[in-house]
mmCIF file of C-alpha atoms and ligand atoms in Angstrom:
data_model
loop_
_atom_site.group_PDB
_atom_site.id
_atom_site.type_symbol
_atom_site.label_atom_id
_atom_site.label_comp_id
_atom_site.label_asym_id
_atom_site.label_seq_id
_atom_site.Cartn_x
_atom_site.Cartn_y
_atom_site.Cartn_z
ATOM 1 C CA MET A 1 -219.996 -218.015 -5.864
ATOM 2 C CA PRO A 2 -221.157 -215.214 -3.590
ATOM 3 C CA SER A 3 -220.564 -215.882 0.113
ATOM 4 C CA LYS A 4 -223.620 -216.244 2.360
ATOM 5 C CA PHE A 5 -221.769 -214.199 4.955
ATOM 6 C CA THR A 6 -221.790 -210.410 4.935
ATOM 7 C CA LYS A 7 -218.414 -208.769 5.489
ATOM 8 C CA ILE A 8 -218.606 -206.239 8.286
ATOM 9 C CA SER A 9 -216.504 -203.932 6.121
ATOM 10 C CA ASP A 10 -219.543 -203.784 3.793
ATOM 11 C CA VAL A 11 -221.841 -202.678 6.615
ATOM 12 C CA GLY A 12 -221.648 -199.187 8.140
ATOM 13 C CA GLU A 13 -221.086 -198.899 11.885
ATOM 14 C CA PHE A 14 -224.661 -197.852 12.515
ATOM 15 C CA SER A 15 -226.261 -200.567 10.388
ATOM 16 C CA LEU A 16 -224.050 -203.030 12.229
ATOM 17 C CA ILE A 17 -225.178 -201.784 15.662
ATOM 18 C CA HIS A 18 -228.777 -201.720 14.431
ATOM 19 C CA SER A 19 -228.710 -205.248 13.061
ATOM 20 C CA LEU A 20 -227.147 -206.616 16.254
ATOM 21 C CA SER A 21 -229.439 -204.804 18.640
ATOM 22 C CA GLN A 22 -232.808 -204.505 16.860
ATOM 23 C CA LYS A 23 -234.342 -207.586 18.505
ATOM 24 C CA PHE A 24 -233.698 -206.260 21.994
ATOM 25 C CA LYS A 25 -236.710 -204.569 23.527
ATOM 26 C CA ASN A 26 -236.412 -202.790 26.862
ATOM 27 C CA LYS A 27 -238.164 -204.710 29.633
ATOM 28 C CA ASN A 28 -237.674 -202.389 32.590
ATOM 29 C CA PRO A 29 -239.565 -199.157 33.112
ATOM 30 C CA SER A 30 -236.380 -197.692 34.583
ATOM 31 C CA THR A 31 -234.780 -197.816 31.098
ATOM 32 C CA ILE A 32 -235.785 -194.410 29.786
ATOM 33 C CA VAL A 33 -233.536 -194.292 26.677
ATOM 34 C CA GLY A 34 -231.600 -197.344 25.547
ATOM 35 C CA ILE A 35 -229.436 -197.705 22.456
ATOM 36 C CA GLY A 36 -229.196 -194.767 20.104
ATOM 37 C CA ASP A 37 -228.014 -191.735 22.023
ATOM 38 C CA ASP A 38 -224.651 -190.619 23.429
ATOM 39 C CA ALA A 39 -225.518 -192.217 26.750
ATOM 40 C CA ALA A 40 -228.267 -194.466 28.021
ATOM 41 C CA VAL A 41 -230.787 -192.762 30.313
ATOM 42 C CA ILE A 42 -231.950 -194.574 33.443
ATOM 43 C CA ALA A 43 -234.544 -193.518 36.031
ATOM 44 C CA LYS A 44 -232.934 -192.205 39.247
ATOM 45 C CA ASP A 45 -235.344 -190.181 41.368
ATOM 46 C CA THR A 46 -238.155 -187.700 40.886
ATOM 47 C CA THR A 47 -235.884 -184.940 39.594
ATOM 48 C CA HIS A 48 -232.858 -186.662 37.987
ATOM 49 C CA TYR A 49 -231.851 -189.351 35.537
ATOM 50 C CA THR A 50 -228.709 -191.470 35.624
ATOM 51 C CA LEU A 51 -226.614 -191.506 32.424
ATOM 52 C CA MET A 52 -224.328 -194.336 31.332
ATOM 53 C CA THR A 53 -221.944 -194.671 28.401
ATOM 54 C CA THR A 54 -219.055 -196.898 27.266
ATOM 55 C CA ASP A 55 -216.231 -196.459 24.760
ATOM 56 C CA MET A 56 -213.440 -198.832 23.921
ATOM 57 C CA LEU A 57 -209.962 -197.970 22.613
ATOM 58 C CA ILE A 58 -207.918 -200.682 20.898
ATOM 59 C CA GLU A 59 -204.196 -200.543 20.139
ATOM 60 C CA ASN A 60 -203.446 -199.970 16.456
ATOM 61 C CA ILE A 61 -207.088 -199.172 15.748
ATOM 62 C CA HIS A 62 -207.615 -196.146 17.985
ATOM 63 C CA PHE A 63 -204.078 -195.464 19.130
ATOM 64 C CA ASP A 64 -200.526 -196.176 18.095
ATOM 65 C CA LEU A 65 -198.084 -196.438 20.996
ATOM 66 C CA THR A 66 -195.147 -195.427 18.814
ATOM 67 C CA TYR A 67 -196.328 -191.848 19.179
ATOM 68 C CA CYS A 68 -199.163 -191.892 21.702
ATOM 69 C CA PRO A 69 -197.690 -191.722 25.221
ATOM 70 C CA LEU A 70 -199.487 -194.045 27.664
ATOM 71 C CA LYS A 71 -200.252 -191.176 30.001
ATOM 72 C CA HIS A 72 -202.047 -189.315 27.228
ATOM 73 C CA LEU A 73 -203.865 -192.476 26.268
ATOM 74 C CA GLY A 74 -205.203 -192.921 29.799
ATOM 75 C CA TYR A 75 -206.329 -189.313 29.844
ATOM 76 C CA LYS A 76 -208.019 -189.561 26.459
ATOM 77 C CA ALA A 77 -209.809 -192.817 27.310
ATOM 78 C CA VAL A 78 -211.559 -190.996 30.158
ATOM 79 C CA VAL A 79 -212.212 -187.806 28.200
ATOM 80 C CA VAL A 80 -213.996 -189.539 25.300
ATOM 81 C CA ASN A 81 -216.491 -191.033 27.750
ATOM 82 C CA ILE A 82 -217.046 -187.882 29.735
ATOM 83 C CA SER A 83 -217.747 -186.184 26.435
ATOM 84 C CA ASP A 84 -220.783 -188.450 25.915
ATOM 85 C CA ILE A 85 -222.158 -187.536 29.364
ATOM 86 C CA LEU A 86 -221.727 -183.819 28.609
ATOM 87 C CA ALA A 87 -223.454 -184.363 25.269
ATOM 88 C CA MET A 88 -226.586 -185.325 27.232
ATOM 89 C CA ASN A 89 -226.126 -182.107 29.266
ATOM 90 C CA GLY A 90 -225.176 -184.266 32.260
ATOM 91 C CA THR A 91 -222.572 -184.140 35.009
ATOM 92 C CA PRO A 92 -220.049 -186.997 34.915
ATOM 93 C CA GLU A 93 -219.519 -188.560 38.356
ATOM 94 C CA GLN A 94 -217.968 -192.032 38.132
ATOM 95 C CA ILE A 95 -215.965 -194.142 35.692
ATOM 96 C CA THR A 96 -214.964 -197.782 35.469
ATOM 97 C CA VAL A 97 -211.855 -198.841 33.553
ATOM 98 C CA SER A 98 -211.297 -202.301 32.070
ATOM 99 C CA ILE A 99 -208.038 -203.290 30.452
ATOM 100 C CA ALA A 100 -206.895 -206.292 28.422
ATOM 101 C CA VAL A 101 -203.085 -206.352 28.418
ATOM 102 C CA SER A 102 -200.492 -208.482 26.672
ATOM 103 C CA SER A 103 -197.199 -209.465 28.288
ATOM 104 C CA LYS A 104 -195.279 -206.762 26.374
ATOM 105 C CA PHE A 105 -196.465 -204.239 28.984
ATOM 106 C CA SER A 106 -194.607 -203.748 32.245
ATOM 107 C CA LEU A 107 -196.144 -202.745 35.548
ATOM 108 C CA GLU A 108 -194.508 -199.333 35.133
ATOM 109 C CA ALA A 109 -196.099 -198.876 31.698
ATOM 110 C CA LEU A 110 -199.556 -199.581 33.114
ATOM 111 C CA GLN A 111 -198.875 -197.274 36.038
ATOM 112 C CA THR A 112 -198.149 -194.538 33.508
ATOM 113 C CA LEU A 113 -201.454 -195.278 31.780
ATOM 114 C CA TYR A 114 -203.206 -194.911 35.132
ATOM 115 C CA GLU A 115 -201.407 -191.632 35.845
ATOM 116 C CA GLY A 116 -203.209 -190.273 32.798
ATOM 117 C CA ILE A 117 -206.502 -191.748 34.005
ATOM 118 C CA ALA A 118 -205.946 -190.135 37.415
ATOM 119 C CA LEU A 119 -205.208 -186.746 35.856
ATOM 120 C CA ALA A 120 -208.461 -186.849 33.915
ATOM 121 C CA CYS A 121 -210.360 -187.966 37.041
ATOM 122 C CA THR A 122 -208.991 -184.942 38.894
ATOM 123 C CA HIS A 123 -209.552 -182.521 36.049
ATOM 124 C CA TYR A 124 -213.145 -183.601 35.416
ATOM 125 C CA GLN A 125 -213.950 -184.445 39.044
ATOM 126 C CA VAL A 126 -214.925 -188.085 38.472
ATOM 127 C CA ASP A 127 -214.253 -191.124 40.677
ATOM 128 C CA LEU A 128 -212.750 -194.358 39.428
ATOM 129 C CA ILE A 129 -215.074 -196.935 41.019
ATOM 130 C CA GLY A 130 -214.116 -200.244 39.390
ATOM 131 C CA GLY A 131 -213.311 -202.122 36.227
ATOM 132 C CA ASP A 132 -211.730 -205.367 35.112
ATOM 133 C CA THR A 133 -208.214 -206.564 34.280
ATOM 134 C CA THR A 134 -207.400 -209.446 31.986
ATOM 135 C CA ALA A 135 -204.536 -210.847 29.947
ATOM 136 C CA ALA A 136 -204.618 -210.462 26.159
ATOM 137 C CA THR A 137 -202.720 -212.341 23.459
ATOM 138 C CA GLN A 138 -201.576 -209.070 21.970
ATOM 139 C CA GLY A 139 -201.643 -205.329 22.438
ATOM 140 C CA LEU A 140 -203.689 -203.244 24.800
ATOM 141 C CA SER A 141 -207.410 -202.535 24.933
ATOM 142 C CA ILE A 142 -209.086 -200.093 27.289
ATOM 143 C CA ALA A 143 -212.821 -199.908 27.863
ATOM 144 C CA VAL A 144 -214.061 -197.031 29.973
ATOM 145 C CA SER A 145 -217.637 -196.543 31.135
ATOM 146 C CA ALA A 146 -218.839 -193.268 32.559
ATOM 147 C CA ILE A 147 -221.825 -192.646 34.786
ATOM 148 C CA GLY A 148 -223.390 -189.271 35.345
ATOM 149 C CA THR A 149 -226.587 -187.530 36.307
ATOM 150 C CA VAL A 150 -228.769 -184.978 34.621
ATOM 151 C CA LYS A 151 -231.799 -183.008 35.763
ATOM 152 C CA LYS A 152 -234.862 -184.441 34.043
ATOM 153 C CA ASN A 153 -235.844 -181.082 32.620
ATOM 154 C CA SER A 154 -232.353 -180.312 31.258
ATOM 155 C CA ILE A 155 -231.583 -183.537 29.408
ATOM 156 C CA CYS A 156 -230.489 -183.074 25.773
ATOM 157 C CA LYS A 157 -231.099 -186.009 23.472
ATOM 158 C CA ARG A 158 -230.291 -186.397 19.799
ATOM 159 C CA SER A 159 -233.957 -186.860 18.967
ATOM 160 C CA THR A 160 -235.615 -183.603 19.964
ATOM 161 C CA ALA A 161 -234.471 -181.001 17.422
ATOM 162 C CA GLN A 162 -237.182 -179.172 15.471
ATOM 163 C CA PRO A 163 -237.083 -177.688 11.947
ATOM 164 C CA GLN A 164 -235.944 -174.050 11.651
ATOM 165 C CA GLU A 165 -233.590 -174.157 14.625
ATOM 166 C CA LEU A 166 -230.010 -172.960 14.817
ATOM 167 C CA ILE A 167 -227.214 -175.512 14.561
ATOM 168 C CA CYS A 168 -224.288 -174.599 16.811
ATOM 169 C CA VAL A 169 -220.889 -176.067 17.561
ATOM 170 C CA THR A 170 -218.327 -175.375 20.275
ATOM 171 C CA GLY A 171 -214.629 -174.723 19.654
ATOM 172 C CA ASP A 172 -213.003 -175.567 16.325
ATOM 173 C CA LEU A 173 -212.985 -178.637 14.122
ATOM 174 C CA GLY A 174 -210.655 -180.765 12.027
ATOM 175 C CA ALA A 175 -207.545 -180.397 14.178
ATOM 176 C CA ALA A 176 -207.502 -183.818 15.867
ATOM 177 C CA TYR A 177 -207.667 -185.619 12.522
ATOM 178 C CA LEU A 178 -204.838 -183.514 11.118
ATOM 179 C CA GLY A 179 -202.810 -184.172 14.257
ATOM 180 C CA LEU A 180 -203.158 -187.862 13.541
ATOM 181 C CA GLN A 181 -202.066 -187.389 9.916
ATOM 182 C CA ILE A 182 -198.947 -185.493 11.039
ATOM 183 C CA LEU A 183 -198.070 -188.173 13.595
ATOM 184 C CA ASN A 184 -198.548 -190.891 10.959
ATOM 185 C CA ARG A 185 -196.433 -188.983 8.447
ATOM 186 C CA GLU A 186 -193.586 -188.499 10.896
ATOM 187 C CA LYS A 187 -193.779 -192.138 11.944
ATOM 188 C CA LYS A 188 -193.342 -193.249 8.336
ATOM 189 C CA VAL A 189 -190.366 -190.919 7.889
ATOM 190 C CA PHE A 190 -188.848 -192.210 11.121
ATOM 191 C CA LEU A 191 -189.309 -195.860 10.125
ATOM 192 C CA ALA A 192 -187.663 -195.214 6.744
ATOM 193 C CA HIS A 193 -184.750 -193.128 8.126
ATOM 194 C CA ASP A 194 -184.457 -193.684 11.845
ATOM 195 C CA THR A 195 -181.888 -190.927 12.245
ATOM 196 C CA MET A 196 -184.350 -188.236 11.167
ATOM 197 C CA GLN A 197 -186.036 -186.258 13.910
ATOM 198 C CA PRO A 198 -189.758 -185.728 13.601
ATOM 199 C CA VAL A 199 -190.949 -182.251 12.564
ATOM 200 C CA LEU A 200 -193.665 -181.611 15.091
ATOM 201 C CA GLU A 201 -193.198 -178.088 16.492
ATOM 202 C CA GLU A 202 -195.077 -176.205 13.796
ATOM 203 C CA HIS A 203 -198.018 -178.580 14.156
ATOM 204 C CA GLN A 204 -198.204 -178.486 17.936
ATOM 205 C CA TYR A 205 -201.864 -177.458 18.166
ATOM 206 C CA VAL A 206 -203.249 -180.197 15.947
ATOM 207 C CA ILE A 207 -201.073 -182.841 17.620
ATOM 208 C CA GLU A 208 -202.272 -181.773 21.037
ATOM 209 C CA ARG A 209 -205.884 -181.982 19.892
ATOM 210 C CA GLN A 210 -205.204 -185.565 18.805
ATOM 211 C CA LEU A 211 -203.203 -186.740 21.793
ATOM 212 C CA LYS A 212 -204.755 -184.783 24.618
ATOM 213 C CA PRO A 213 -208.295 -183.724 23.823
ATOM 214 C CA GLU A 214 -210.087 -181.543 26.361
ATOM 215 C CA ILE A 215 -213.800 -181.067 26.482
ATOM 216 C CA ASN A 216 -215.864 -178.001 27.019
ATOM 217 C CA THR A 217 -217.425 -178.049 30.492
ATOM 218 C CA ASP A 218 -217.815 -174.290 30.444
ATOM 219 C CA LEU A 219 -220.686 -174.183 27.998
ATOM 220 C CA GLN A 220 -222.927 -176.143 30.340
ATOM 221 C CA LYS A 221 -222.346 -173.612 33.115
ATOM 222 C CA PHE A 222 -222.937 -170.701 30.733
ATOM 223 C CA MET A 223 -226.156 -172.206 29.451
ATOM 224 C CA GLN A 224 -227.416 -172.915 32.961
ATOM 225 C CA LYS A 225 -226.668 -169.363 34.020
ATOM 226 C CA HIS A 226 -228.412 -167.853 30.993
ATOM 227 C CA GLN A 227 -231.246 -170.368 30.942
ATOM 228 C CA ILE A 228 -230.416 -171.741 27.518
ATOM 229 C CA LEU A 229 -231.443 -175.311 26.774
ATOM 230 C CA PRO A 230 -230.380 -176.974 23.508
ATOM 231 C CA SER A 231 -233.248 -178.776 21.805
ATOM 232 C CA ALA A 232 -230.830 -181.571 20.850
ATOM 233 C CA MET A 233 -227.148 -182.261 21.469
ATOM 234 C CA ILE A 234 -224.418 -184.750 20.460
ATOM 235 C CA ASP A 235 -220.645 -184.789 20.806
ATOM 236 C CA ILE A 236 -218.405 -184.899 17.742
ATOM 237 C CA SER A 237 -216.508 -188.153 17.854
ATOM 238 C CA ASP A 238 -216.931 -189.373 14.276
ATOM 239 C CA GLY A 239 -216.909 -186.086 12.346
ATOM 240 C CA LEU A 240 -219.338 -183.180 11.975
ATOM 241 C CA SER A 241 -221.135 -184.711 9.010
ATOM 242 C CA SER A 242 -221.873 -188.015 10.660
ATOM 243 C CA GLU A 243 -223.066 -186.357 13.888
ATOM 244 C CA LEU A 244 -225.361 -183.991 11.978
ATOM 245 C CA LEU A 245 -226.865 -187.008 10.245
ATOM 246 C CA HIS A 246 -227.470 -188.627 13.647
ATOM 247 C CA ILE A 247 -229.412 -185.575 14.810
ATOM 248 C CA SER A 248 -231.249 -185.516 11.479
ATOM 249 C CA GLN A 249 -232.220 -189.160 11.699
ATOM 250 C CA ALA A 250 -233.107 -189.195 15.397
ATOM 251 C CA SER A 251 -235.055 -185.909 15.284
ATOM 252 C CA ARG A 252 -236.529 -186.375 11.781
ATOM 253 C CA VAL A 253 -235.277 -183.002 10.570
ATOM 254 C CA GLY A 254 -233.224 -181.895 7.584
ATOM 255 C CA ILE A 255 -229.938 -180.004 7.836
ATOM 256 C CA LEU A 256 -228.496 -176.992 6.043
ATOM 257 C CA LEU A 257 -224.828 -176.534 6.885
ATOM 258 C CA TYR A 258 -222.766 -173.586 5.598
ATOM 259 C CA GLU A 259 -219.161 -174.441 4.764
ATOM 260 C CA GLU A 260 -218.011 -170.864 5.390
ATOM 261 C CA LYS A 261 -219.334 -171.021 8.950
ATOM 262 C CA ILE A 262 -217.504 -174.203 10.001
ATOM 263 C CA PRO A 263 -214.963 -173.098 12.628
ATOM 264 C CA ILE A 264 -211.503 -174.190 11.501
ATOM 265 C CA LEU A 265 -208.456 -172.429 12.950
ATOM 266 C CA LEU A 266 -205.822 -170.928 10.682
ATOM 267 C CA THR A 267 -203.173 -173.220 12.145
ATOM 268 C CA THR A 268 -205.391 -176.228 11.290
ATOM 269 C CA LYS A 269 -205.871 -174.917 7.747
ATOM 270 C CA LYS A 270 -202.105 -174.495 7.357
ATOM 271 C CA THR A 271 -201.500 -178.083 8.447
ATOM 272 C CA ALA A 272 -204.191 -179.283 6.029
ATOM 273 C CA LEU A 273 -202.549 -177.421 3.154
ATOM 274 C CA ASP A 274 -199.176 -178.874 4.132
ATOM 275 C CA LEU A 275 -200.660 -182.333 3.798
ATOM 276 C CA HIS A 276 -202.602 -181.473 0.615
ATOM 277 C CA LEU A 277 -205.883 -182.049 2.399
ATOM 278 C CA ASP A 278 -209.042 -179.979 2.244
ATOM 279 C CA PRO A 279 -209.675 -178.485 5.724
ATOM 280 C CA THR A 280 -213.461 -178.718 5.266
ATOM 281 C CA ILE A 281 -213.238 -182.434 4.500
ATOM 282 C CA CYS A 282 -211.126 -182.873 7.654
ATOM 283 C CA ALA A 283 -213.766 -181.081 9.742
ATOM 284 C CA LEU A 284 -216.648 -182.980 8.142
ATOM 285 C CA HIS A 285 -215.186 -186.460 8.309
ATOM 286 C CA GLY A 286 -212.068 -186.413 10.466
ATOM 287 C CA GLY A 287 -213.656 -186.860 13.878
ATOM 288 C CA GLU A 288 -212.217 -186.981 17.386
ATOM 289 C CA ASP A 289 -212.842 -183.280 17.909
ATOM 290 C CA TYR A 290 -214.904 -183.943 21.047
ATOM 291 C CA GLU A 291 -216.707 -180.652 20.604
ATOM 292 C CA LEU A 292 -220.425 -180.308 21.273
ATOM 293 C CA LEU A 293 -222.898 -179.965 18.432
ATOM 294 C CA PHE A 294 -226.360 -178.729 19.369
ATOM 295 C CA THR A 295 -229.537 -177.195 18.086
ATOM 296 C CA LEU A 296 -231.237 -174.171 19.608
ATOM 297 C CA PRO A 297 -234.555 -172.431 19.035
ATOM 298 C CA GLN A 298 -233.916 -169.195 17.117
ATOM 299 C CA GLU A 299 -235.029 -167.065 20.083
ATOM 300 C CA ALA A 300 -231.951 -168.242 21.984
ATOM 301 C CA TYR A 301 -229.578 -166.572 19.485
ATOM 302 C CA GLU A 302 -229.333 -163.313 21.415
ATOM 303 C CA LYS A 303 -228.271 -165.240 24.513
ATOM 304 C CA ILE A 304 -225.807 -167.661 22.925
ATOM 305 C CA LYS A 305 -224.054 -165.098 20.721
ATOM 306 C CA ILE A 306 -222.227 -163.598 23.701
ATOM 307 C CA TYR A 307 -220.537 -166.932 24.409
ATOM 308 C CA PRO A 308 -217.266 -166.736 22.464
ATOM 309 C CA GLY A 309 -216.751 -170.470 22.047
ATOM 310 C CA VAL A 310 -219.878 -171.202 20.025
ATOM 311 C CA THR A 311 -220.421 -170.820 16.272
ATOM 312 C CA VAL A 312 -223.740 -171.027 14.460
ATOM 313 C CA ILE A 313 -222.985 -173.226 11.432
ATOM 314 C CA GLY A 314 -226.406 -173.672 9.895
ATOM 315 C CA HIS A 315 -229.999 -174.483 10.647
ATOM 316 C CA THR A 316 -232.406 -177.366 10.627
ATOM 317 C CA VAL A 317 -235.058 -177.650 7.922
ATOM 318 C CA SER A 318 -237.946 -180.049 7.385
ATOM 319 C CA GLN A 319 -236.964 -183.696 6.988
ATOM 320 C CA SER A 320 -238.182 -183.802 3.380
ATOM 321 C CA GLU A 321 -235.608 -181.158 2.408
ATOM 322 C CA GLY A 322 -232.754 -183.545 3.319
ATOM 323 C CA CYS A 323 -229.261 -182.802 4.665
ATOM 324 C CA HIS A 324 -226.949 -180.539 2.675
ATOM 325 C CA LEU A 325 -223.776 -178.512 2.767
ATOM 326 C CA ILE A 326 -223.715 -175.131 1.033
ATOM 327 C CA THR A 327 -220.183 -174.709 -0.322
ATOM 328 C CA SER A 328 -218.316 -171.425 0.203
ATOM 329 C CA ALA A 329 -216.848 -171.030 -3.254
ATOM 330 C CA SER A 330 -219.782 -171.772 -5.544
ATOM 331 C CA HIS A 331 -222.752 -171.850 -3.143
ATOM 332 C CA GLN A 332 -223.488 -175.337 -4.379
ATOM 333 C CA LYS A 333 -225.825 -177.508 -2.350
ATOM 334 C CA ILE A 334 -224.253 -180.926 -1.869
ATOM 335 C CA PRO A 335 -225.662 -183.856 0.129
ATOM 336 C CA LEU A 336 -224.040 -184.534 3.515
ATOM 337 C CA LYS A 337 -222.552 -187.990 3.818
ATOM 338 C CA ALA A 338 -221.246 -189.976 6.788
ATOM 339 C CA GLN A 339 -217.736 -191.257 6.253
ATOM 340 C CA GLY A 340 -216.637 -191.521 9.837
ATOM 341 C CA TRP A 341 -216.098 -195.259 10.137
ATOM 342 C CA VAL A 342 -212.876 -196.566 8.676
ATOM 343 C CA HIS A 343 -211.777 -199.234 11.167
ATOM 344 C CA TYR A 344 -212.100 -202.061 8.667
HETATM 345 P P1 ADP B 1 -220.858 -192.516 20.497
HETATM 346 O O1 ADP B 1 -220.142 -192.208 19.194
HETATM 347 O O2 ADP B 1 -221.652 -191.377 21.023
HETATM 348 O O3 ADP B 1 -219.956 -193.142 21.548
HETATM 349 P P2 ADP B 1 -221.722 -194.888 19.265
HETATM 350 O O4 ADP B 1 -221.807 -194.457 17.844
HETATM 351 O O5 ADP B 1 -220.530 -195.630 19.727
HETATM 352 O O6 ADP B 1 -221.960 -193.605 20.171
HETATM 353 O O7 ADP B 1 -222.981 -195.755 19.600
HETATM 354 C C1 ADP B 1 -224.298 -195.378 19.226
HETATM 355 C C2 ADP B 1 -225.288 -196.111 20.114
HETATM 356 O O8 ADP B 1 -225.188 -197.528 19.925
HETATM 357 C C3 ADP B 1 -225.067 -195.901 21.605
HETATM 358 O O9 ADP B 1 -226.338 -195.853 22.225
HETATM 359 C C4 ADP B 1 -224.291 -197.135 22.037
HETATM 360 O O10 ADP B 1 -224.512 -197.436 23.405
HETATM 361 C C5 ADP B 1 -224.911 -198.202 21.140
HETATM 362 N N1 ADP B 1 -224.002 -199.334 20.841
HETATM 363 C C6 ADP B 1 -222.791 -199.266 20.219
HETATM 364 N N2 ADP B 1 -222.260 -200.491 20.055
HETATM 365 C C7 ADP B 1 -223.148 -201.373 20.591
HETATM 366 C C8 ADP B 1 -223.185 -202.782 20.732
HETATM 367 N N3 ADP B 1 -222.173 -203.536 20.288
HETATM 368 N N4 ADP B 1 -224.259 -203.349 21.337
HETATM 369 C C9 ADP B 1 -225.269 -202.578 21.805
HETATM 370 N N5 ADP B 1 -225.309 -201.236 21.688
HETATM 371 C C10 ADP B 1 -224.271 -200.624 21.088
HETATM 372 MG MG1 MG B 2 -221.197 -189.449 21.410
#
């Protein structure tokens, strides 16, 4: 007999969030944008908005302490939140950190975690202003919230792209996912033969992208200086494909993405081949790149092209044309799919 309960593994992340939150209507005029963007937008003063975002990292879902050093974990927990503030074109200013810790952790271990948090606070110039600490029956969970500000006339939402605009991405993609695959592979080898040393050197770049992601704060300065304003922006946490579909859905535009334009470094491609994985699939669905994905009016091309860290990977089309990838080899047009959510 079919169960009357729906398994959450049968529901995508976004349908889950939608079904839980759809009955909530904003009651306060100070809530400018609620659920649905990288950060919530709250009224601040006549010229600025406040931005607020939260991300949670759970042991053995988001990190594995057999190969993720606690210091790196602390750093990453801050970075992933700051990334969402930057994705709104904002300036991160404060964070709160809440931890649920089981008795397997010592004071020294948690101090190491906080060393990483402190490093990120220094690097990204944010203040730790609070949080919560509680016992847990097992493992470690970290929830970080970040608060920032953005000038009202520079905010970049997911929902304001137009058809026939350029789609741009910072940096390179796919590496963080491959870093994770390498770490998992070496862990399995180590568990089977604990005398074998892990082979990590040749995959240093992808491992670093997984364990110690950095985000691009430079682009914001460049764009301010050259008076470039993205029409929409999002950070890549779940994979290029899924983030493009968010922009598509929120802005009601279609997407044309060119496989040959997706920036994937040679070292990332080599690692992918080593693992018998397709580098494009890793970039589309791997996630955790924490690069910025944005749309720009075509007139801005002349200005953005001098910035070396940005690649134009496609353009928006009308919503009725849908969201597609044009493959490099056969110039086939295949529908873009979101496959980012694999926690269950
Ligand atoms: P991101 O990948 O940028 O961190 P998410 O995909 O986690 O964004 O979340 C998408 C939107 O849904 C955000 O506005 C977030 O605040 C909201 N959201 C996520 N989970 C919940 C929840 N359990 N309850 C209410 N809102 C949520
Ligand atoms: Mg985001």
